[in-house]
Amino acid sequence: MQTSTDTIESQSNSGTRRRVFSGVQPSGDSQLGNYLGAFKGWGDRQDEKENFLCIVDIHAITVDQDPEELRRQTRELAAMLFACGLDPDKSTLFIQSHVTAHAEACWILNCVTPIGWLERMTQFKDKSTGLDSVSTGLLDYPVLMAGDILLYSAHEVPVGEDQKQHVELARDIAQRFNRIYDELFVVPEPVIPEIGGRVMGLNDPSVKMSKSYSHIRGHAVRLLDEPKEIQRSIMRAVTDSENEIRFSNDPERAGVNNLLGMYKVMTDKIESEVEADFADARGYGDLKKRVAEVIIEGLAPIQKRYYELMDDVAELDRMLAVSADHARQVSEPKLQEMKQAVGFVLPDHSRS
Ligand code: TYM
């Protein structure tokens, strides 16, 4: 596989592709919600979009974590994202801490962000409830996220439903900075997949599938689960007492809707095709069997590629280093514009 900054550059210079930025935390095992709500779409659209995708290790240290685990999970996530179809010749997949502009941009944006905006964030409320001590970083999390997005002048931010509020905050921060200083920032749009944007827990379809609960048996399908485990989790999924296999917004039927949504995104079919596929099904047992089959089939090549990539960590690190170079080339000039706008004296590089 050829990996060169030049290739990516020449493509981005074509000027026809809209720029996309998104991120994912290297904490916990990636699960089907991450894949269907985010990773799959990033890969599917990499020919039409200019993708910047970031493994956000600086965000990951806002809560307690183990340093060795973080290092391991960061590489594992990189391998998983490449395995899910991100092509280093088309997408820039990099580690956030490799590009220091993110932390610097966060500081500047902190200084235009009213603290009340952060205290209102639902994710902050959820994650801080019940903790004896909450880090300043956890409160500041969405400002770092705004910096991620704004540094790349991204037009689109594809995320699952749970991150929409953070992207809206990034819009508010961009507009406030543009008003106070200079029109520097593109105001980004959240892009939420209609189905797949909120994949729900298999054991409880009223809560979203989440890495945080993926240790609970039957809650999630983890992307590295063995076929038997996937089948077991899907067969145990909570449904309802009816027997009708069709899409529905009825909260009572959320379990079946969730399974159909997974099938839809895995097979790239439209709703009517999905319902037609199940016209001859004999009840929810059949539905679950086929959903498990398409997930197992779809994940098999991903798992194979993942283990190949993890076998050569030096090559993985090299791919990430190339991407980080490209990310720096794009983000550094924007950081300089920010510094100029707020009144910093820029260093005199002519002396070096
Ligand atoms: P994170 O790591 O929690 O999740 C990564 C992506 O997966 C989506 N997702 C889901 N989508 C559908 N159904 C689910 N059950 C589900 N669970 C997770 C998330 O919405 C997300 O798109 N704060 C971000 C990372 C981030 C970021 C950014 C995102 C940092 N900087 C800049 C966009 C732009 C996060 O914690 O994602």
mmCIF file of C-alpha atoms and ligand atoms in Angstrom:
data_model
loop_
_atom_site.group_PDB
_atom_site.id
_atom_site.type_symbol
_atom_site.label_atom_id
_atom_site.label_comp_id
_atom_site.label_asym_id
_atom_site.label_seq_id
_atom_site.Cartn_x
_atom_site.Cartn_y
_atom_site.Cartn_z
ATOM 1 C CA MET A 1 0.000 0.000 0.000
ATOM 2 C CA GLN A 2 1.507 3.305 -1.030
ATOM 3 C CA THR A 3 1.391 5.944 1.699
ATOM 4 C CA SER A 4 2.621 9.375 0.882
ATOM 5 C CA THR A 5 1.842 12.850 1.989
ATOM 6 C CA ASP A 6 2.139 13.892 -1.640
ATOM 7 C CA THR A 7 -0.716 11.659 -2.704
ATOM 8 C CA ILE A 8 -3.039 13.079 -0.061
ATOM 9 C CA GLU A 9 -1.948 16.601 -0.852
ATOM 10 C CA SER A 10 -2.552 16.348 -4.552
ATOM 11 C CA GLN A 11 -6.033 15.016 -3.853
ATOM 12 C CA SER A 12 -6.907 17.741 -1.373
ATOM 13 C CA ASN A 13 -5.645 20.323 -3.821
ATOM 14 C CA SER A 14 -8.166 19.141 -6.392
ATOM 15 C CA GLY A 15 -10.571 21.380 -4.450
ATOM 16 C CA THR A 16 -13.611 19.287 -5.285
ATOM 17 C CA ARG A 17 -13.960 17.390 -2.026
ATOM 18 C CA ARG A 18 -15.600 18.869 1.043
ATOM 19 C CA ARG A 19 -13.443 18.614 4.121
ATOM 20 C CA VAL A 20 -14.551 16.334 6.916
ATOM 21 C CA PHE A 21 -13.196 16.059 10.465
ATOM 22 C CA SER A 22 -14.141 13.484 13.027
ATOM 23 C CA GLY A 23 -12.637 11.845 16.077
ATOM 24 C CA VAL A 24 -12.829 8.812 18.299
ATOM 25 C CA GLN A 25 -11.530 8.127 21.792
ATOM 26 C CA PRO A 26 -9.026 5.328 22.310
ATOM 27 C CA SER A 27 -10.822 4.056 25.390
ATOM 28 C CA GLY A 28 -12.461 0.664 25.653
ATOM 29 C CA ASP A 29 -13.129 -1.794 22.885
ATOM 30 C CA SER A 30 -14.716 -0.400 19.734
ATOM 31 C CA GLN A 31 -18.261 -1.655 19.382
ATOM 32 C CA LEU A 32 -20.834 -1.954 16.645
ATOM 33 C CA GLY A 33 -22.313 1.486 17.446
ATOM 34 C CA ASN A 34 -18.942 3.087 16.655
ATOM 35 C CA TYR A 35 -18.731 1.133 13.414
ATOM 36 C CA LEU A 36 -22.282 1.710 12.169
ATOM 37 C CA GLY A 37 -22.581 5.283 13.489
ATOM 38 C CA ALA A 38 -19.126 6.456 12.450
ATOM 39 C CA PHE A 39 -16.290 4.274 11.105
ATOM 40 C CA LYS A 40 -18.224 2.667 8.248
ATOM 41 C CA GLY A 41 -19.468 5.979 6.892
ATOM 42 C CA TRP A 42 -15.993 7.541 7.120
ATOM 43 C CA GLY A 43 -14.608 4.762 4.918
ATOM 44 C CA ASP A 44 -17.586 4.616 2.548
ATOM 45 C CA ARG A 45 -17.294 8.327 1.740
ATOM 46 C CA GLN A 46 -13.510 8.734 1.578
ATOM 47 C CA ASP A 47 -13.513 9.041 -2.242
ATOM 48 C CA GLU A 48 -15.911 11.993 -2.213
ATOM 49 C CA LYS A 49 -14.696 13.733 0.984
ATOM 50 C CA GLU A 50 -11.341 14.980 2.228
ATOM 51 C CA ASN A 51 -11.183 13.057 5.499
ATOM 52 C CA PHE A 52 -9.284 14.074 8.627
ATOM 53 C CA LEU A 53 -9.858 11.458 11.307
ATOM 54 C CA CYS A 54 -8.319 11.729 14.704
ATOM 55 C CA ILE A 55 -7.662 9.293 17.533
ATOM 56 C CA VAL A 56 -8.245 11.664 20.415
ATOM 57 C CA ASP A 57 -5.814 10.545 23.104
ATOM 58 C CA ILE A 58 -5.739 14.054 24.636
ATOM 59 C CA HIS A 59 -9.479 13.732 25.245
ATOM 60 C CA ALA A 60 -8.963 10.267 26.747
ATOM 61 C CA ILE A 61 -6.968 11.587 29.713
ATOM 62 C CA THR A 62 -9.867 13.746 30.942
ATOM 63 C CA VAL A 63 -10.973 10.760 33.045
ATOM 64 C CA ASP A 64 -8.916 8.260 35.071
ATOM 65 C CA GLN A 65 -6.902 5.980 32.830
ATOM 66 C CA ASP A 66 -3.940 3.660 32.869
ATOM 67 C CA PRO A 67 -0.961 4.950 30.796
ATOM 68 C CA GLU A 68 0.038 1.549 29.380
ATOM 69 C CA GLU A 69 -3.583 0.758 28.523
ATOM 70 C CA LEU A 70 -3.952 4.092 26.758
ATOM 71 C CA ARG A 71 -0.857 3.444 24.639
ATOM 72 C CA ARG A 72 -2.083 -0.050 23.741
ATOM 73 C CA GLN A 73 -5.628 1.067 23.005
ATOM 74 C CA THR A 74 -4.416 3.949 20.827
ATOM 75 C CA ARG A 75 -2.521 1.568 18.516
ATOM 76 C CA GLU A 76 -5.357 -0.955 18.580
ATOM 77 C CA LEU A 77 -7.840 1.696 17.559
ATOM 78 C CA ALA A 78 -5.581 2.882 14.723
ATOM 79 C CA ALA A 79 -5.331 -0.699 13.440
ATOM 80 C CA MET A 80 -9.096 -1.098 13.767
ATOM 81 C CA LEU A 81 -9.815 2.075 11.804
ATOM 82 C CA PHE A 82 -7.479 1.093 8.983
ATOM 83 C CA ALA A 83 -9.030 -2.381 9.076
ATOM 84 C CA CYS A 84 -12.524 -0.855 8.793
ATOM 85 C CA GLY A 85 -11.511 0.482 5.397
ATOM 86 C CA LEU A 86 -9.765 3.809 5.958
ATOM 87 C CA ASP A 87 -7.150 4.005 3.234
ATOM 88 C CA PRO A 88 -4.023 5.996 4.216
ATOM 89 C CA ASP A 89 -3.758 7.228 0.619
ATOM 90 C CA LYS A 90 -7.205 8.803 0.845
ATOM 91 C CA SER A 91 -7.827 9.642 4.506
ATOM 92 C CA THR A 92 -5.593 11.325 7.055
ATOM 93 C CA LEU A 93 -5.900 9.194 10.191
ATOM 94 C CA PHE A 94 -3.682 10.530 12.955
ATOM 95 C CA ILE A 95 -3.124 10.644 16.710
ATOM 96 C CA GLN A 96 -4.221 13.917 18.314
ATOM 97 C CA SER A 97 -1.194 14.284 20.627
ATOM 98 C CA HIS A 98 1.129 14.081 17.583
ATOM 99 C CA VAL A 99 -0.166 17.478 16.481
ATOM 100 C CA THR A 100 0.469 20.019 19.235
ATOM 101 C CA ALA A 101 -1.703 22.636 17.521
ATOM 102 C CA HIS A 102 -4.776 20.931 19.060
ATOM 103 C CA ALA A 103 -3.790 21.703 22.647
ATOM 104 C CA GLU A 104 -2.714 25.249 21.726
ATOM 105 C CA ALA A 105 -5.938 25.966 19.822
ATOM 106 C CA CYS A 106 -7.902 24.677 22.803
ATOM 107 C CA TRP A 107 -6.274 27.249 25.089
ATOM 108 C CA ILE A 108 -7.065 30.155 22.774
ATOM 109 C CA LEU A 109 -10.653 28.975 22.319
ATOM 110 C CA ASN A 110 -11.034 28.527 26.104
ATOM 111 C CA CYS A 111 -10.554 32.240 26.394
ATOM 112 C CA VAL A 112 -13.626 33.017 24.252
ATOM 113 C CA THR A 113 -15.859 30.275 25.708
ATOM 114 C CA PRO A 114 -18.174 31.218 28.593
ATOM 115 C CA ILE A 115 -17.970 28.583 31.318
ATOM 116 C CA GLY A 116 -21.775 28.298 31.461
ATOM 117 C CA TRP A 117 -21.780 26.852 27.927
ATOM 118 C CA LEU A 118 -19.642 23.956 29.182
ATOM 119 C CA GLU A 119 -21.586 23.339 32.380
ATOM 120 C CA ARG A 120 -24.718 22.786 30.296
ATOM 121 C CA MET A 121 -23.255 19.916 28.232
ATOM 122 C CA THR A 122 -25.163 16.676 28.828
ATOM 123 C CA GLN A 123 -22.074 14.506 28.409
ATOM 124 C CA PHE A 124 -20.293 16.508 31.112
ATOM 125 C CA LYS A 125 -23.268 16.099 33.442
ATOM 126 C CA ASP A 126 -23.460 12.344 32.719
ATOM 127 C CA LYS A 127 -19.740 11.708 33.094
ATOM 128 C CA SER A 128 -19.241 13.869 36.190
ATOM 129 C CA THR A 129 -22.251 12.676 38.186
ATOM 130 C CA GLY A 130 -21.207 10.566 41.146
ATOM 131 C CA LEU A 131 -17.470 11.299 40.843
ATOM 132 C CA ASP A 132 -15.685 12.581 43.978
ATOM 133 C CA SER A 133 -13.396 14.699 41.891
ATOM 134 C CA VAL A 134 -13.892 15.961 38.348
ATOM 135 C CA SER A 135 -10.941 17.165 36.268
ATOM 136 C CA THR A 136 -10.936 20.587 34.655
ATOM 137 C CA GLY A 137 -10.170 18.677 31.450
ATOM 138 C CA LEU A 138 -13.530 16.923 31.552
ATOM 139 C CA LEU A 139 -15.353 20.247 31.671
ATOM 140 C CA ASP A 140 -13.115 21.592 28.920
ATOM 141 C CA TYR A 141 -13.530 18.509 26.718
ATOM 142 C CA PRO A 142 -15.861 20.176 24.165
ATOM 143 C CA VAL A 143 -13.493 23.127 23.671
ATOM 144 C CA LEU A 144 -10.664 20.766 22.742
ATOM 145 C CA MET A 145 -13.128 19.122 20.375
ATOM 146 C CA ALA A 146 -13.992 22.523 18.865
ATOM 147 C CA GLY A 147 -10.266 23.145 18.357
ATOM 148 C CA ASP A 148 -9.926 19.779 16.579
ATOM 149 C CA ILE A 149 -12.623 20.674 14.102
ATOM 150 C CA LEU A 150 -11.877 24.375 13.558
ATOM 151 C CA LEU A 151 -8.143 23.903 12.953
ATOM 152 C CA TYR A 152 -8.956 21.955 9.793
ATOM 153 C CA SER A 153 -11.679 24.305 8.494
ATOM 154 C CA ALA A 154 -13.916 21.234 8.306
ATOM 155 C CA HIS A 155 -17.290 21.749 6.648
ATOM 156 C CA GLU A 156 -18.753 18.503 7.937
ATOM 157 C CA VAL A 157 -18.433 16.596 11.179
ATOM 158 C CA PRO A 158 -19.899 13.106 10.861
ATOM 159 C CA VAL A 159 -20.767 11.806 14.327
ATOM 160 C CA GLY A 160 -23.342 9.715 16.130
ATOM 161 C CA GLU A 161 -26.309 11.474 17.739
ATOM 162 C CA ASP A 162 -24.555 11.624 21.153
ATOM 163 C CA GLN A 163 -21.917 14.069 19.855
ATOM 164 C CA LYS A 164 -24.328 16.486 18.166
ATOM 165 C CA GLN A 165 -24.455 18.856 21.136
ATOM 166 C CA HIS A 166 -20.649 19.118 21.135
ATOM 167 C CA VAL A 167 -20.542 19.944 17.417
ATOM 168 C CA GLU A 168 -23.207 22.594 17.955
ATOM 169 C CA LEU A 169 -21.030 24.077 20.683
ATOM 170 C CA ALA A 170 -18.091 24.109 18.239
ATOM 171 C CA ARG A 171 -20.313 26.141 15.896
ATOM 172 C CA ASP A 172 -21.108 28.612 18.701
ATOM 173 C CA ILE A 173 -17.422 28.938 19.615
ATOM 174 C CA ALA A 174 -16.455 29.482 15.956
ATOM 175 C CA GLN A 175 -19.077 32.190 15.534
ATOM 176 C CA ARG A 176 -18.065 33.924 18.764
ATOM 177 C CA PHE A 177 -14.380 33.942 17.805
ATOM 178 C CA ASN A 178 -15.243 35.167 14.291
ATOM 179 C CA ARG A 179 -17.272 38.015 15.824
ATOM 180 C CA ILE A 180 -14.743 39.047 18.483
ATOM 181 C CA TYR A 181 -11.573 38.803 16.366
ATOM 182 C CA ASP A 182 -11.574 37.892 12.717
ATOM 183 C CA GLU A 183 -13.646 35.748 10.351
ATOM 184 C CA LEU A 184 -11.177 32.857 10.613
ATOM 185 C CA PHE A 185 -13.311 29.829 11.044
ATOM 186 C CA VAL A 186 -15.556 27.774 8.826
ATOM 187 C CA VAL A 187 -18.711 27.096 10.872
ATOM 188 C CA PRO A 188 -19.013 23.288 10.772
ATOM 189 C CA GLU A 189 -22.155 21.197 10.299
ATOM 190 C CA PRO A 190 -22.843 18.014 12.273
ATOM 191 C CA VAL A 191 -23.732 15.139 9.955
ATOM 192 C CA ILE A 192 -25.686 12.404 11.719
ATOM 193 C CA PRO A 193 -26.557 9.199 9.875
ATOM 194 C CA GLU A 194 -30.316 8.696 9.847
ATOM 195 C CA ILE A 195 -30.007 5.057 10.851
ATOM 196 C CA GLY A 196 -26.841 4.030 12.620
ATOM 197 C CA GLY A 197 -26.529 7.439 14.309
ATOM 198 C CA ARG A 198 -27.884 5.874 17.449
ATOM 199 C CA VAL A 199 -27.285 2.171 17.764
ATOM 200 C CA MET A 200 -28.947 1.006 20.967
ATOM 201 C CA GLY A 201 -27.887 -1.527 23.603
ATOM 202 C CA LEU A 202 -28.956 -5.097 22.842
ATOM 203 C CA ASN A 203 -29.873 -5.756 26.471
ATOM 204 C CA ASP A 204 -31.729 -2.437 26.802
ATOM 205 C CA PRO A 205 -32.788 -0.669 23.586
ATOM 206 C CA SER A 206 -33.597 2.507 25.519
ATOM 207 C CA VAL A 207 -29.876 3.324 26.062
ATOM 208 C CA LYS A 208 -27.255 3.791 23.360
ATOM 209 C CA MET A 209 -24.731 1.042 22.778
ATOM 210 C CA SER A 210 -21.587 2.241 24.480
ATOM 211 C CA LYS A 211 -17.987 1.202 25.052
ATOM 212 C CA SER A 212 -18.497 2.063 28.713
ATOM 213 C CA TYR A 213 -20.976 -0.808 29.116
ATOM 214 C CA SER A 214 -19.416 -3.206 26.632
ATOM 215 C CA HIS A 215 -18.120 -5.354 29.532
ATOM 216 C CA ILE A 216 -21.774 -6.106 30.419
ATOM 217 C CA ARG A 217 -22.661 -9.384 28.712
ATOM 218 C CA GLY A 218 -25.233 -8.970 26.006
ATOM 219 C CA HIS A 219 -25.038 -5.167 25.847
ATOM 220 C CA ALA A 220 -22.855 -4.671 22.780
ATOM 221 C CA VAL A 221 -21.223 -6.447 19.892
ATOM 222 C CA ARG A 222 -17.523 -5.631 20.095
ATOM 223 C CA LEU A 223 -15.819 -5.452 16.737
ATOM 224 C CA LEU A 224 -13.348 -8.183 17.708
ATOM 225 C CA ASP A 225 -15.946 -10.583 19.127
ATOM 226 C CA GLU A 226 -15.785 -14.138 17.826
ATOM 227 C CA PRO A 227 -18.706 -15.249 15.598
ATOM 228 C CA LYS A 228 -20.151 -17.413 18.397
ATOM 229 C CA GLU A 229 -20.140 -14.485 20.827
ATOM 230 C CA ILE A 230 -21.793 -12.210 18.242
ATOM 231 C CA GLN A 231 -24.484 -14.767 17.613
ATOM 232 C CA ARG A 232 -25.081 -15.232 21.324
ATOM 233 C CA SER A 233 -25.413 -11.480 21.941
ATOM 234 C CA ILE A 234 -27.808 -10.930 19.012
ATOM 235 C CA MET A 235 -29.951 -13.977 19.836
ATOM 236 C CA ARG A 236 -30.356 -12.650 23.383
ATOM 237 C CA ALA A 237 -31.315 -9.127 22.238
ATOM 238 C CA VAL A 238 -34.388 -7.678 23.936
ATOM 239 C CA THR A 239 -37.358 -7.341 21.541
ATOM 240 C CA ASP A 240 -41.117 -7.084 22.271
ATOM 241 C CA SER A 241 -44.154 -9.304 22.510
ATOM 242 C CA GLU A 242 -45.418 -8.588 18.967
ATOM 243 C CA ASN A 243 -44.258 -10.408 15.909
ATOM 244 C CA GLU A 244 -44.064 -7.762 13.234
ATOM 245 C CA ILE A 245 -40.754 -7.181 11.437
ATOM 246 C CA ARG A 246 -40.829 -3.607 10.203
ATOM 247 C CA PHE A 247 -39.197 -0.259 11.039
ATOM 248 C CA SER A 248 -41.061 1.768 13.649
ATOM 249 C CA ASN A 249 -40.612 4.814 15.882
ATOM 250 C CA ASP A 250 -42.612 3.261 18.689
ATOM 251 C CA PRO A 251 -40.375 3.146 21.802
ATOM 252 C CA GLU A 252 -42.028 -0.180 22.713
ATOM 253 C CA ARG A 253 -40.585 -1.638 19.491
ATOM 254 C CA ALA A 254 -37.119 -0.110 19.857
ATOM 255 C CA GLY A 255 -35.404 -3.509 20.083
ATOM 256 C CA VAL A 256 -36.693 -4.744 16.714
ATOM 257 C CA ASN A 257 -36.082 -1.344 15.142
ATOM 258 C CA ASN A 258 -32.492 -1.465 16.405
ATOM 259 C CA LEU A 259 -31.887 -4.909 14.881
ATOM 260 C CA LEU A 260 -33.388 -3.811 11.559
ATOM 261 C CA GLY A 261 -31.227 -0.680 11.616
ATOM 262 C CA MET A 262 -28.091 -2.786 12.121
ATOM 263 C CA TYR A 263 -29.098 -5.037 9.235
ATOM 264 C CA LYS A 264 -29.811 -2.020 7.041
ATOM 265 C CA VAL A 265 -26.436 -0.353 7.587
ATOM 266 C CA MET A 266 -24.483 -3.621 7.374
ATOM 267 C CA THR A 267 -26.109 -4.525 4.031
ATOM 268 C CA ASP A 268 -26.322 -0.975 2.588
ATOM 269 C CA LYS A 269 -29.986 -1.555 1.743
ATOM 270 C CA ILE A 270 -32.925 0.833 1.900
ATOM 271 C CA GLU A 271 -35.765 0.297 4.407
ATOM 272 C CA SER A 272 -38.215 -1.262 1.923
ATOM 273 C CA GLU A 273 -35.557 -3.751 0.766
ATOM 274 C CA VAL A 274 -34.816 -4.678 4.365
ATOM 275 C CA GLU A 275 -38.495 -5.247 5.156
ATOM 276 C CA ALA A 276 -38.850 -7.293 1.954
ATOM 277 C CA ASP A 277 -35.907 -9.484 3.055
ATOM 278 C CA PHE A 278 -37.880 -10.395 6.152
ATOM 279 C CA ALA A 279 -41.267 -10.892 4.486
ATOM 280 C CA ASP A 280 -40.858 -14.670 4.744
ATOM 281 C CA ALA A 281 -39.297 -14.659 8.246
ATOM 282 C CA ARG A 282 -40.928 -16.809 10.885
ATOM 283 C CA GLY A 283 -40.734 -14.456 13.847
ATOM 284 C CA TYR A 284 -38.003 -12.706 15.761
ATOM 285 C CA GLY A 285 -35.825 -15.821 15.948
ATOM 286 C CA ASP A 286 -35.340 -15.658 12.171
ATOM 287 C CA LEU A 287 -34.749 -11.909 12.316
ATOM 288 C CA LYS A 288 -32.000 -12.307 14.908
ATOM 289 C CA LYS A 289 -30.365 -15.192 13.037
ATOM 290 C CA ARG A 290 -30.052 -13.145 9.846
ATOM 291 C CA VAL A 291 -28.920 -10.010 11.633
ATOM 292 C CA ALA A 292 -26.194 -12.030 13.360
ATOM 293 C CA GLU A 293 -25.167 -13.529 9.990
ATOM 294 C CA VAL A 294 -24.701 -10.171 8.254
ATOM 295 C CA ILE A 295 -22.748 -8.787 11.212
ATOM 296 C CA ILE A 296 -20.472 -11.837 11.372
ATOM 297 C CA GLU A 297 -19.926 -11.722 7.591
ATOM 298 C CA GLY A 298 -19.270 -7.963 7.597
ATOM 299 C CA LEU A 299 -16.838 -8.088 10.527
ATOM 300 C CA ALA A 300 -14.827 -11.131 9.348
ATOM 301 C CA PRO A 301 -12.575 -9.285 6.833
ATOM 302 C CA ILE A 302 -12.192 -6.389 9.282
ATOM 303 C CA GLN A 303 -10.996 -8.712 12.032
ATOM 304 C CA LYS A 304 -8.590 -10.459 9.661
ATOM 305 C CA ARG A 305 -7.056 -7.161 8.515
ATOM 306 C CA TYR A 306 -6.898 -5.890 12.114
ATOM 307 C CA TYR A 307 -4.759 -8.835 13.251
ATOM 308 C CA GLU A 308 -2.462 -8.427 10.220
ATOM 309 C CA LEU A 309 -1.913 -4.768 11.054
ATOM 310 C CA MET A 310 -1.301 -5.498 14.740
ATOM 311 C CA ASP A 311 1.379 -7.979 13.680
ATOM 312 C CA ASP A 312 3.515 -5.131 12.364
ATOM 313 C CA VAL A 313 3.297 -2.303 14.869
ATOM 314 C CA ALA A 314 6.364 -0.546 13.418
ATOM 315 C CA GLU A 315 4.573 -0.197 10.064
ATOM 316 C CA LEU A 316 1.429 1.003 11.847
ATOM 317 C CA ASP A 317 3.454 3.676 13.678
ATOM 318 C CA ARG A 318 5.020 4.721 10.376
ATOM 319 C CA MET A 319 1.607 5.128 8.733
ATOM 320 C CA LEU A 320 0.467 7.257 11.671
ATOM 321 C CA ALA A 321 3.601 9.403 11.494
ATOM 322 C CA VAL A 322 3.016 10.170 7.792
ATOM 323 C CA SER A 323 -0.577 11.180 8.531
ATOM 324 C CA ALA A 324 0.479 13.367 11.459
ATOM 325 C CA ASP A 325 2.877 15.236 9.133
ATOM 326 C CA HIS A 326 0.021 15.976 6.795
ATOM 327 C CA ALA A 327 -2.287 17.004 9.672
ATOM 328 C CA ARG A 328 0.405 19.421 10.914
ATOM 329 C CA GLN A 329 0.783 20.980 7.462
ATOM 330 C CA VAL A 330 -2.933 21.761 7.412
ATOM 331 C CA SER A 331 -3.508 22.786 11.044
ATOM 332 C CA GLU A 332 -0.362 24.821 11.750
ATOM 333 C CA PRO A 333 -1.188 27.743 9.380
ATOM 334 C CA LYS A 334 -4.670 28.011 10.960
ATOM 335 C CA LEU A 335 -3.099 28.105 14.440
ATOM 336 C CA GLN A 336 -0.793 30.900 13.279
ATOM 337 C CA GLU A 337 -3.833 32.843 12.015
ATOM 338 C CA MET A 338 -5.468 32.399 15.420
ATOM 339 C CA LYS A 339 -2.369 33.658 17.206
ATOM 340 C CA GLN A 340 -2.126 36.621 14.852
ATOM 341 C CA ALA A 341 -5.822 37.434 15.354
ATOM 342 C CA VAL A 342 -5.638 37.494 19.170
ATOM 343 C CA GLY A 343 -2.540 39.697 19.135
ATOM 344 C CA PHE A 344 0.436 37.411 19.765
ATOM 345 C CA VAL A 345 3.823 38.389 18.288
ATOM 346 C CA LEU A 346 4.634 35.586 15.865
ATOM 347 C CA PRO A 347 8.185 34.192 16.086
ATOM 348 C CA ASP A 348 10.671 35.460 13.518
ATOM 349 C CA HIS A 349 11.480 32.318 11.516
ATOM 350 C CA SER A 350 13.777 34.215 9.164
ATOM 351 C CA ARG A 351 16.478 33.897 11.872
ATOM 352 C CA SER A 352 16.462 30.083 11.886
HETATM 353 P P1 TYM B 1 -16.528 8.440 20.873
HETATM 354 O O1 TYM B 1 -15.138 7.921 20.960
HETATM 355 O O2 TYM B 1 -17.402 8.281 22.063
HETATM 356 O O3 TYM B 1 -17.281 7.769 19.643
HETATM 357 C C1 TYM B 1 -16.769 7.781 18.313
HETATM 358 C C2 TYM B 1 -17.919 7.918 17.327
HETATM 359 O O4 TYM B 1 -18.846 6.818 17.466
HETATM 360 C C3 TYM B 1 -20.160 7.343 17.634
HETATM 361 N N1 TYM B 1 -20.941 6.414 18.478
HETATM 362 C C4 TYM B 1 -22.131 5.931 18.135
HETATM 363 N N2 TYM B 1 -22.885 6.117 17.046
HETATM 364 C C5 TYM B 1 -24.070 5.472 16.980
HETATM 365 N N3 TYM B 1 -24.526 4.659 17.964
HETATM 366 C C6 TYM B 1 -23.817 4.443 19.080
HETATM 367 N N4 TYM B 1 -24.279 3.629 20.015
HETATM 368 C C7 TYM B 1 -22.550 5.099 19.213
HETATM 369 N N5 TYM B 1 -21.575 5.122 20.163
HETATM 370 C C8 TYM B 1 -20.615 5.938 19.699
HETATM 371 C C9 TYM B 1 -19.950 8.690 18.313
HETATM 372 O O5 TYM B 1 -21.056 9.532 18.159
HETATM 373 C C10 TYM B 1 -18.735 9.201 17.590
HETATM 374 O O6 TYM B 1 -19.093 9.773 16.354
HETATM 375 N N6 TYM B 1 -16.022 13.352 21.576
HETATM 376 C C11 TYM B 1 -15.906 12.316 20.582
HETATM 377 C C12 TYM B 1 -14.543 12.280 19.899
HETATM 378 C C13 TYM B 1 -14.091 13.552 19.286
HETATM 379 C C14 TYM B 1 -14.604 14.159 18.105
HETATM 380 C C15 TYM B 1 -13.813 15.320 17.879
HETATM 381 C C16 TYM B 1 -15.646 13.838 17.240
HETATM 382 C C17 TYM B 1 -13.066 14.334 19.707
HETATM 383 N N7 TYM B 1 -12.879 15.394 18.862
HETATM 384 C C18 TYM B 1 -14.044 16.178 16.791
HETATM 385 C C19 TYM B 1 -15.872 14.698 16.151
HETATM 386 C C20 TYM B 1 -15.094 15.839 15.938
HETATM 387 C C21 TYM B 1 -16.150 10.972 21.248
HETATM 388 O O7 TYM B 1 -15.967 10.802 22.426
HETATM 389 O O8 TYM B 1 -16.502 9.965 20.404
#
